[in-house]
Coordinates of C-alpha atoms in Angstrom, one line a residue:
M1 CA 35.3 88.4 -55.7
K2 CA 36.5 90.7 -53.2
R3 CA 34.6 93.6 -51.0
A4 CA 35.2 94.8 -47.9
L5 CA 34.2 94.9 -44.5
F6 CA 36.0 96.4 -41.6
G7 CA 39.2 95.6 -43.6
I8 CA 38.4 92.0 -44.4
T9 CA 38.0 90.6 -47.3
R10 CA 34.8 88.8 -48.6
F11 CA 35.0 84.5 -48.3
G12 CA 27.2 46.9 -21.9
K13 CA 26.9 47.2 -26.1
Y14 CA 23.2 48.3 -25.7
A15 CA 23.2 49.3 -22.1
K16 CA 26.2 51.3 -22.7
Y17 CA 25.3 52.9 -26.1
F18 CA 22.3 53.4 -24.6
L19 CA 22.9 54.9 -21.3
A20 CA 25.6 56.9 -22.9
S21 CA 22.8 58.4 -25.4
M22 CA 20.1 59.1 -22.6
A23 CA 23.0 61.2 -20.6
F24 CA 23.1 63.0 -23.3
I25 CA 19.6 63.7 -23.6
L26 CA 18.6 64.1 -20.2
Q27 CA 21.8 66.7 -19.8
M28 CA 20.2 68.3 -22.8
Q29 CA 16.8 68.9 -21.1
E30 CA 18.5 70.4 -17.6
E31 CA 20.3 72.7 -19.4
V32 CA 18.0 74.0 -21.8
S33 CA 15.2 74.5 -18.8
A34 CA 17.8 76.2 -16.6
Q35 CA 19.1 79.1 -19.3
G36 CA 16.3 79.0 -21.5
K37 CA 14.2 82.4 -20.6
G38 CA 13.1 84.9 -22.3
N39 CA 14.7 86.3 -25.5
W40 CA 17.7 83.2 -25.2
T41 CA 15.0 80.9 -26.7
W42 CA 13.2 80.7 -29.9
G43 CA 10.4 79.7 -31.6
G44 CA 7.1 80.2 -30.0
E45 CA 4.4 82.5 -30.8
M46 CA 5.6 84.5 -33.9
D47 CA 5.8 88.2 -33.8
P48 CA 3.6 90.1 -36.3
L49 CA 6.0 92.0 -37.8
Q50 CA 8.0 89.0 -39.0
E51 CA 4.9 87.8 -40.1
Q52 CA 5.3 90.5 -43.3
F53 CA 8.1 88.9 -44.8
E54 CA 10.1 85.7 -46.0
V55 CA 13.7 85.2 -45.9
V56 CA 15.4 84.6 -49.6
H57 CA 18.9 84.2 -48.7
Y58 CA 21.4 85.0 -45.7
S59 CA 24.9 86.1 -46.9
L60 CA 27.4 86.6 -43.6
D61 CA 30.8 88.3 -43.7
L62 CA 32.5 87.0 -40.8
E63 CA 35.8 87.8 -38.5
I64 CA 36.9 85.9 -35.9
L65 CA 38.8 87.4 -32.7
P66 CA 39.9 84.4 -31.0
K67 CA 42.4 86.9 -29.0
I68 CA 39.9 88.8 -28.1
K69 CA 36.9 86.4 -28.0
G70 CA 35.1 88.7 -30.8
I71 CA 33.7 88.9 -34.1
N72 CA 33.1 91.5 -36.8
G73 CA 30.2 90.5 -39.1
M74 CA 28.0 91.7 -42.0
M75 CA 25.0 90.2 -42.5
E76 CA 23.4 90.7 -46.4
M77 CA 19.6 89.3 -46.3
T78 CA 17.9 89.5 -49.3
Y79 CA 13.9 88.8 -48.2
R80 CA 10.5 88.4 -49.9
A81 CA 8.1 91.4 -48.5
L82 CA 4.7 90.3 -48.5
G83 CA 2.9 93.4 -48.3
A84 CA 3.4 96.8 -46.8
L85 CA 6.6 96.8 -45.1
D86 CA 7.3 99.6 -42.7
T87 CA 9.2 97.8 -40.1
L88 CA 11.9 95.0 -41.0
R89 CA 11.7 93.3 -37.5
L90 CA 14.9 90.8 -37.2
D91 CA 16.3 89.3 -33.9
L92 CA 19.7 89.9 -33.1
I93 CA 21.3 89.5 -29.0
S94 CA 22.0 93.2 -27.3
N95 CA 26.0 91.8 -26.6
Y96 CA 26.2 93.6 -30.5
E97 CA 26.7 97.1 -31.4
V98 CA 25.1 97.7 -34.7
I99 CA 27.6 100.2 -36.9
K100 CA 25.0 100.7 -39.9
V101 CA 22.4 99.3 -42.3
E102 CA 22.3 99.8 -45.7
S103 CA 20.0 98.9 -48.6
N104 CA 21.8 99.5 -52.3
G105 CA 24.1 101.9 -50.6
T106 CA 21.7 103.9 -48.9
A107 CA 21.9 104.3 -45.2
Q108 CA 18.6 102.8 -43.4
R109 CA 17.1 104.1 -40.3
F110 CA 17.4 101.7 -37.6
D111 CA 16.7 100.7 -33.8
H112 CA 18.4 98.2 -31.8
H113 CA 16.1 97.8 -28.9
G114 CA 17.0 94.4 -26.6
D115 CA 17.1 91.4 -28.8
L116 CA 15.3 93.3 -32.0
L117 CA 16.7 94.7 -34.7
D118 CA 14.0 97.1 -36.0
I119 CA 15.3 98.6 -39.6
Y120 CA 12.8 101.5 -41.4
P121 CA 13.6 100.6 -45.0
D122 CA 13.0 103.9 -47.4
T123 CA 13.7 101.8 -50.6
V124 CA 12.1 99.1 -52.4
S125 CA 14.9 97.2 -52.9
Q126 CA 14.1 93.8 -50.8
Q127 CA 17.9 93.5 -49.3
V128 CA 19.5 94.6 -46.6
K129 CA 23.1 95.1 -45.1
I130 CA 23.5 95.3 -41.6
Y131 CA 27.1 96.1 -40.1
Y132 CA 27.8 94.4 -36.3
R133 CA 30.3 94.0 -33.8
G134 CA 30.8 92.5 -30.5
R135 CA 31.6 89.4 -28.5
P136 CA 29.4 86.5 -28.4
P137 CA 28.2 85.2 -25.6
I138 CA 30.2 82.4 -24.2
A139 CA 28.8 78.6 -24.1
E140 CA 28.3 77.9 -20.4
N141 CA 28.3 74.5 -21.3
P142 CA 27.8 73.7 -25.1
P143 CA 25.4 71.9 -27.1
W144 CA 23.1 72.3 -24.0
A145 CA 24.0 75.8 -22.9
G146 CA 25.4 77.8 -26.4
G147 CA 27.7 80.1 -27.5
F148 CA 30.6 80.5 -28.9
T149 CA 33.4 77.9 -27.3
W150 CA 36.8 79.6 -27.3
S151 CA 39.0 76.6 -26.5
E152 CA 42.7 75.2 -27.4
D153 CA 43.6 72.2 -28.4
G154 CA 46.5 69.6 -27.1
E155 CA 49.3 72.2 -28.8
G156 CA 48.0 75.5 -27.7
N157 CA 46.5 76.4 -30.8
H158 CA 43.1 78.4 -31.1
W159 CA 40.0 76.1 -31.4
V160 CA 36.8 77.5 -31.5
G161 CA 32.7 76.0 -31.9
L162 CA 29.7 78.2 -32.0
S163 CA 26.3 75.6 -30.7
C164 CA 23.2 77.1 -30.9
Q165 CA 20.2 75.3 -31.5
H166 CA 18.6 76.4 -27.9
E167 CA 19.3 80.3 -27.9
G168 CA 19.0 80.7 -31.9
A169 CA 21.0 81.8 -34.7
K170 CA 20.6 86.0 -33.3
I171 CA 23.4 85.2 -31.0
F172 CA 26.2 85.7 -34.2
M173 CA 23.7 87.0 -36.8
P174 CA 21.0 89.2 -37.8
C175 CA 17.9 86.9 -38.6
L176 CA 14.3 86.2 -38.5
D177 CA 14.7 83.6 -35.7
H178 CA 12.0 81.4 -35.9
P179 CA 12.1 77.7 -36.5
S180 CA 8.8 78.4 -39.3
S181 CA 11.7 80.7 -40.9
K182 CA 14.4 78.4 -43.9
A183 CA 16.5 80.9 -46.4
E184 CA 15.1 79.1 -49.1
N185 CA 18.3 79.8 -51.5
G186 CA 20.3 79.0 -48.5
V187 CA 23.5 81.0 -46.8
S188 CA 26.4 82.0 -48.3
L189 CA 29.5 82.1 -45.6
Y190 CA 32.7 84.2 -46.1
I191 CA 35.0 83.8 -43.1
K192 CA 37.9 85.4 -41.9
V193 CA 40.5 84.0 -39.7
P194 CA 44.3 84.1 -38.5
F195 CA 46.4 82.4 -40.3
P196 CA 47.4 78.8 -39.8
Y197 CA 43.5 78.5 -39.3
G198 CA 41.3 76.7 -41.0
V199 CA 37.2 76.7 -41.2
A200 CA 35.0 73.9 -41.8
A201 CA 31.6 75.0 -42.7
N202 CA 27.8 74.4 -43.7
G203 CA 28.0 73.6 -47.9
R204 CA 30.3 73.4 -49.9
L205 CA 34.0 75.5 -50.1
L206 CA 34.0 77.4 -53.3
N207 CA 37.4 79.9 -52.1
Q208 CA 39.9 80.0 -50.2
T209 CA 43.0 82.6 -50.1
T210 CA 45.8 83.6 -47.8
S211 CA 46.7 87.3 -47.6
S212 CA 48.5 89.6 -45.0
G213 CA 48.6 87.2 -42.3
Y214 CA 44.9 85.9 -42.7
N215 CA 43.0 82.8 -44.1
Y216 CA 40.0 83.9 -46.0
F217 CA 37.3 81.3 -46.7
Q218 CA 34.1 81.6 -49.1
W219 CA 31.2 78.5 -48.4
A220 CA 28.2 78.3 -49.7
T221 CA 24.7 76.0 -49.2
A222 CA 22.8 74.3 -52.4
Y223 CA 19.5 74.2 -50.4
P224 CA 17.5 76.0 -48.1
I225 CA 18.7 76.1 -44.0
S226 CA 17.1 76.4 -40.8
N227 CA 18.9 79.4 -38.9
Y228 CA 20.5 76.8 -36.4
N229 CA 22.2 75.2 -38.6
V230 CA 24.2 77.6 -39.9
N231 CA 27.4 76.8 -38.4
F232 CA 31.8 77.1 -38.5
T233 CA 34.3 75.6 -36.6
M234 CA 37.6 77.2 -36.5
G235 CA 40.9 75.3 -35.6
R236 CA 44.1 73.8 -37.0
F237 CA 42.4 70.8 -39.3
H238 CA 43.5 67.7 -40.8
Q239 CA 41.3 66.6 -43.6
E240 CA 40.2 63.2 -45.3
D241 CA 38.2 62.9 -48.1
K242 CA 36.7 60.4 -50.6
R243 CA 33.6 60.3 -53.0
Y244 CA 30.7 58.3 -51.5
T245 CA 28.6 56.7 -53.9
S246 CA 25.0 57.2 -52.8
I247 CA 22.0 54.4 -53.0
D248 CA 21.2 56.3 -55.7
G249 CA 24.2 56.2 -58.0
T250 CA 25.3 59.8 -56.8
E251 CA 28.5 60.7 -55.9
V252 CA 28.8 62.8 -53.2
P253 CA 32.1 64.3 -51.4
M254 CA 32.6 63.0 -48.1
K255 CA 35.0 64.7 -45.5
V256 CA 36.2 64.3 -42.3
F257 CA 37.9 67.2 -40.5
V258 CA 39.4 66.2 -37.2
L259 CA 42.4 68.4 -35.4
A260 CA 46.0 68.1 -36.3
E261 CA 47.2 66.1 -33.7
H262 CA 44.4 63.6 -33.8
K263 CA 45.3 63.0 -38.2
E264 CA 46.2 59.1 -37.2
H265 CA 41.6 58.9 -36.3
A266 CA 40.8 60.7 -39.7
Q267 CA 40.5 57.5 -41.8
G268 CA 38.7 55.4 -38.9
L269 CA 36.2 58.6 -38.6
L270 CA 35.6 58.4 -42.3
Q271 CA 34.6 54.7 -42.2
V272 CA 32.7 55.1 -39.1
L273 CA 30.4 57.9 -41.1
E274 CA 30.5 55.7 -44.3
N275 CA 28.5 52.7 -42.2
S276 CA 26.1 55.6 -41.3
V277 CA 25.1 56.7 -44.1
Q278 CA 24.5 53.5 -45.6
T279 CA 23.0 52.6 -43.0
Q280 CA 20.8 55.5 -43.0
E281 CA 20.1 55.4 -47.1
K282 CA 19.2 51.8 -46.5
Y283 CA 16.1 53.0 -44.2
F284 CA 15.2 56.5 -44.8
G285 CA 16.3 56.8 -49.0
P286 CA 19.1 59.0 -50.4
Y287 CA 21.4 61.7 -48.9
P288 CA 19.3 64.5 -48.9
F289 CA 22.2 67.5 -49.9
P290 CA 24.3 65.5 -52.4
K291 CA 25.2 69.2 -53.9
D292 CA 26.8 69.7 -51.2
K293 CA 28.8 67.0 -48.9
I294 CA 28.7 64.3 -46.3
A295 CA 30.7 66.0 -43.6
V296 CA 31.8 66.2 -39.7
V297 CA 34.0 68.6 -37.8
E298 CA 35.6 67.3 -34.4
T299 CA 34.2 70.3 -32.2
P300 CA 35.3 71.3 -28.6
Y301 CA 31.8 70.0 -27.8
L302 CA 29.6 66.9 -27.8
G303 CA 28.0 67.3 -31.0
M304 CA 24.9 68.7 -33.2
E305 CA 23.6 68.3 -36.3
H306 CA 24.5 71.2 -38.6
Q307 CA 23.6 70.6 -42.3
T308 CA 26.3 68.8 -44.1
I309 CA 29.1 69.8 -41.2
N310 CA 28.0 67.5 -38.0
A311 CA 29.7 68.6 -34.8
Y312 CA 31.6 65.4 -33.7
G313 CA 33.1 65.5 -30.1
N314 CA 32.7 61.9 -29.0
G315 CA 36.6 61.4 -28.6
F316 CA 36.3 58.0 -31.9
K317 CA 35.1 55.9 -28.8
Y318 CA 33.4 53.5 -31.3
T319 CA 31.5 49.9 -30.5
K320 CA 31.5 47.4 -32.6
V321 CA 28.5 46.5 -34.2
G322 CA 28.1 43.4 -36.3
D323 CA 31.4 43.9 -38.4
T324 CA 31.3 48.0 -38.5
A325 CA 32.8 50.3 -36.1
F326 CA 29.6 52.6 -35.0
D327 CA 29.7 55.7 -33.1
W328 CA 26.5 56.2 -31.3
L329 CA 26.9 60.1 -31.4
L330 CA 27.9 60.4 -35.1
H331 CA 24.8 58.6 -36.4
H332 CA 22.6 59.9 -34.5
E333 CA 23.4 63.6 -35.7
L334 CA 23.8 62.3 -39.4
G335 CA 20.3 61.1 -38.9
H336 CA 19.3 64.5 -38.9
E337 CA 19.9 65.6 -42.1
W338 CA 16.7 63.5 -43.3
W339 CA 14.8 64.0 -39.9
G340 CA 15.1 67.7 -39.1
N341 CA 17.3 69.2 -42.0
K342 CA 15.7 67.5 -45.1
V343 CA 12.1 67.1 -43.2
S344 CA 11.8 70.3 -40.6
V345 CA 9.1 71.1 -38.5
A346 CA 7.8 75.0 -38.2
D347 CA 6.5 75.0 -34.7
W348 CA 8.9 73.3 -31.8
K349 CA 5.5 71.7 -30.7
D350 CA 6.1 68.8 -33.1
F351 CA 10.0 68.4 -32.4
W352 CA 9.2 64.6 -31.3
I353 CA 9.4 64.4 -35.8
H354 CA 13.4 65.8 -35.3
E355 CA 14.1 63.7 -32.4
G356 CA 12.3 60.4 -32.2
I357 CA 12.4 59.5 -36.1
C358 CA 16.0 59.8 -35.9
S359 CA 16.2 57.9 -32.6
Y360 CA 14.6 55.6 -34.6
G361 CA 17.0 55.6 -36.7
D362 CA 19.9 54.6 -34.0
M363 CA 18.0 51.4 -33.6
L364 CA 17.4 50.7 -36.7
Y365 CA 21.7 50.4 -37.2
Y366 CA 21.8 47.3 -34.6
E367 CA 19.0 45.4 -37.0
A368 CA 21.1 46.3 -40.2
N369 CA 24.1 45.3 -38.7
E370 CA 23.7 42.6 -36.0
G371 CA 19.6 41.5 -37.0
K372 CA 16.4 41.8 -35.5
Q373 CA 16.8 40.4 -31.9
A374 CA 19.4 43.5 -31.6
Y375 CA 17.1 46.1 -33.1
L376 CA 14.4 44.5 -30.5
D377 CA 17.0 44.7 -27.7
R378 CA 17.4 48.9 -28.5
A379 CA 14.0 49.1 -28.5
A380 CA 13.2 47.5 -24.9
A381 CA 16.0 49.6 -23.6
A382 CA 14.1 52.7 -24.9
K383 CA 11.1 51.2 -23.3
K384 CA 12.3 51.6 -20.3
Q385 CA 13.3 55.1 -19.9
I386 CA 10.0 56.4 -21.1
T387 CA 8.2 59.2 -18.8
N388 CA 5.3 59.4 -20.4
D389 CA 4.0 62.2 -18.1
Q390 CA 3.2 64.5 -21.3
P391 CA 2.1 64.0 -24.6
L392 CA 5.0 64.0 -27.4
V393 CA 3.0 66.6 -29.2
M394 CA 3.0 69.6 -27.5
A395 CA 0.7 72.7 -27.5
P396 CA 1.0 75.2 -30.4
N397 CA 4.1 78.1 -30.3
T398 CA 6.5 75.9 -28.2
N399 CA 9.3 77.5 -27.7
S400 CA 12.7 75.6 -28.0
A401 CA 13.2 75.7 -24.2
A402 CA 9.9 73.8 -23.7
A403 CA 10.6 71.2 -26.4
Y404 CA 12.9 69.6 -25.1
H405 CA 11.9 66.8 -22.8
P406 CA 13.4 63.3 -23.0
D407 CA 10.3 61.4 -24.3
I408 CA 10.8 63.1 -27.8
Y409 CA 13.6 60.9 -28.2
T410 CA 12.4 57.6 -26.2
K411 CA 8.8 57.9 -26.7
G412 CA 9.2 59.5 -30.3
A413 CA 11.5 56.3 -31.8
F414 CA 9.0 53.8 -29.5
V415 CA 6.0 55.3 -30.9
M416 CA 7.7 54.4 -34.6
H417 CA 8.8 51.0 -33.4
S418 CA 4.7 50.2 -32.7
L419 CA 3.7 52.0 -36.0
R420 CA 6.0 49.8 -37.7
F421 CA 4.1 46.5 -36.3
V422 CA 1.2 47.7 -36.7
L423 CA 1.8 48.5 -40.7
G424 CA 4.3 45.6 -41.4
D425 CA 7.6 46.0 -43.0
D426 CA 6.1 45.8 -46.4
Q427 CA 4.1 49.3 -46.0
F428 CA 6.0 51.2 -43.4
F429 CA 10.1 51.6 -44.5
P430 CA 8.4 52.1 -48.3
M431 CA 6.1 54.8 -46.5
L432 CA 9.2 56.6 -44.6
K433 CA 10.9 57.1 -47.7
A434 CA 7.7 58.3 -49.4
F435 CA 7.3 60.6 -47.1
L436 CA 11.2 61.8 -47.7
Q437 CA 10.3 62.0 -51.3
E438 CA 7.7 64.4 -51.0
D439 CA 8.5 67.7 -52.4
R440 CA 5.5 69.3 -50.3
F441 CA 7.0 68.0 -46.9
T442 CA 10.7 68.8 -47.8
Y443 CA 13.7 71.3 -47.6
A444 CA 12.0 74.8 -47.9
H445 CA 8.3 73.4 -47.0
Q446 CA 7.9 72.5 -43.6
V447 CA 5.8 70.1 -41.6
S448 CA 4.0 69.3 -38.5
T449 CA 2.2 65.9 -37.1
E450 CA -0.8 66.7 -38.5
D451 CA 1.3 66.4 -42.3
F452 CA 2.2 63.1 -41.1
V453 CA -0.1 62.0 -39.6
A454 CA -2.1 62.6 -43.3
F455 CA 0.0 61.0 -45.2
V456 CA 0.2 57.9 -43.3
E457 CA -2.9 57.2 -43.3
T458 CA -3.7 58.6 -47.0
Y459 CA 0.1 56.3 -47.8
T460 CA -1.6 52.8 -46.2
G461 CA -5.2 53.5 -46.6
E462 CA -5.1 52.7 -42.9
E463 CA -7.8 54.3 -40.2
L464 CA -4.6 55.2 -37.7
K465 CA -6.8 58.0 -35.6
G466 CA -7.0 56.2 -32.0
F467 CA -3.4 55.0 -32.7
F468 CA -1.8 58.5 -33.1
D469 CA -4.5 60.1 -31.2
M470 CA -3.1 57.9 -28.3
Y471 CA 0.4 57.6 -28.1
L472 CA 1.4 61.9 -30.0
Y473 CA -1.7 63.3 -28.4
S474 CA -1.9 61.8 -24.7
T475 CA -0.3 60.2 -21.8
K476 CA -3.4 57.5 -22.2
L477 CA -2.1 54.2 -22.8
P478 CA -3.9 50.5 -23.8
K479 CA -5.0 49.1 -20.8
L480 CA -4.4 45.0 -21.1
K481 CA -6.3 42.6 -19.5
V482 CA -6.2 39.2 -19.4
K483 CA -8.3 36.8 -17.7
R484 CA -8.5 33.3 -17.0
K485 CA -11.9 31.7 -18.2
R486 CA -11.6 28.2 -17.6
K487 CA -9.3 25.6 -18.2
R488 CA -7.1 26.7 -20.9
R489 CA -9.2 29.5 -21.7
Y490 CA -7.8 33.2 -21.3
D491 CA -10.0 36.7 -22.4
V492 CA -7.5 38.9 -23.7
R493 CA -8.6 42.8 -23.8
L494 CA -7.5 46.1 -24.1
S495 CA -10.0 48.0 -22.1
N496 CA -10.0 51.4 -22.8
I497 CA -9.3 52.1 -26.5
D498 CA -12.4 52.6 -29.4
F499 CA -10.1 51.1 -32.1
S500 CA -7.8 47.5 -32.3
L501 CA -4.3 46.9 -32.2
P502 CA -2.3 44.0 -33.8
V503 CA -0.7 42.1 -31.1
E504 CA 1.2 39.2 -30.7
I505 CA -0.2 36.8 -28.6
E506 CA 2.5 33.9 -27.1
T507 CA 0.8 30.9 -25.8
S508 CA 1.9 26.8 -25.4
D509 CA 1.9 26.7 -28.8
G510 CA 3.2 29.6 -30.2
I511 CA 3.2 32.9 -31.6
E512 CA 0.4 34.3 -33.0
V513 CA -1.3 37.8 -33.9
V514 CA -4.6 38.8 -32.9
E515 CA -6.5 41.8 -33.4
L516 CA -7.3 43.6 -29.6
S517 CA -9.6 46.0 -28.8
R518 CA -12.2 46.8 -25.8
D519 CA -14.5 43.0 -27.2
A520 CA -12.2 40.1 -25.5
V521 CA -10.5 37.6 -27.6
R522 CA -10.8 33.9 -26.6
V523 CA -7.0 32.7 -26.3
K524 CA -6.3 29.2 -25.9
S525 CA -2.9 28.0 -23.9
D526 CA -1.7 25.9 -21.0
E527 CA -0.2 28.7 -19.1
K528 CA -1.2 32.3 -19.3
P529 CA -0.6 33.9 -22.4
I530 CA 2.1 36.3 -22.7
V531 CA 0.5 39.3 -24.8
D532 CA 4.0 41.5 -27.0
P533 CA 6.2 39.2 -26.2
N534 CA 8.8 41.3 -28.0
G535 CA 7.7 44.3 -26.8
W536 CA 6.3 46.2 -29.5
Y537 CA 3.7 48.5 -27.6
L538 CA 3.5 50.6 -24.9
F539 CA 1.0 49.3 -22.5
D540 CA -0.6 49.9 -18.9
E541 CA -0.8 46.7 -17.6

């Protein structure tokens, strides 16, 4: 299958771990806050013109030109008009020259102004081809301040990466750049690079050829995909593969792409990847993209959760957790295959669902491989980092710059930790797996916090409005009061809430669970009782 495009043929253990992950989170917030202005963010209020159509499929032809740090591209987009469509408005930054726009071979009028591309279709065909070229923005501090990373490996070979979670895919391709838009039939990538370089990208490799000093790669996804997850990395790679048997018995290709100079690390990275997949599946169910692959690629930046090709640049620095080798970065980014890529939010106001539940999965790795106390230690470390200076759920139409706050990771994970205790393991973990299996919440169907809360209440039969209103929608915390009444008698209550919470209380006789609310509970103990000794909740004490 061939098509021409500008001459291209188409184709301290816990402390150490926690400090590293928090440094990643804090730097992300600072960089995005510093650079996230105007159209260099994405999300926010939807442009009315972009509400008039839906993306069905992207097909991107791209030539990577490392010597001049440029690209030539052709994007073929199939879309579904939702009514009369006089203007097809896409996003594409002004770095690029749009050469021509076609539909079924017929030239279309267009206007590329600022970071917007308006096309005026004169056919009924709901397909458009956009030919463009230029120099993409150079990533100043990837992945926090993204763009293209034009790097070299230790042997002087080109090594090119792309990061755009904060800027959106408009920095490298024409698209409908909004979190509410997922290409429902996925993306096809046809990438041309100089010989002898390789390309690792989303989905499965369908074809690879070499001709006239160039390599051509054809990748395609079998699932819907968010724009910021479309990704590719160019380099001199060594690849290792295996067949992974998922928890449901499905065999899934598992791959790692490392620089050729690091090939001695490939087998170790493959094992670390398998360790993490097994743990994620234990708590969240089968790997979400079995028709594609499980994969990581070594990148010239720290990392990011690109669907089926997670970026990894953590230097093969593993921690021993139980009997396993663990990489905090790999595990976190892999967790987004469930929370972020399969379950995706339509508005960045709900971004805690991606980052908070995924970060909770990081804690669970310790429980699965070292036991409950290791998990509680991880939760305690996260608790110390919570600022609680704004609600987890933000205002509607939040953009990517405003969405990044450390608490979406730390407090988001801790709310899940608290919810686990409220529901108990017998309800909590099956509920998470059930949510991930609901068609209306997965793949092309996006979710909100309201969807998640409603599902939890329906699934469990519990009334949890007070819990979620306090911990997700406000910065208010239950105010804990412990008052000595007389010898061996103490009154314990949460003085500012209108609901009750099951809480552990440690007395001289041991630990018991009581329902605490605004009304005092009388507790007997030789010494002052310790409320919540295992740290399941955030309290105002």
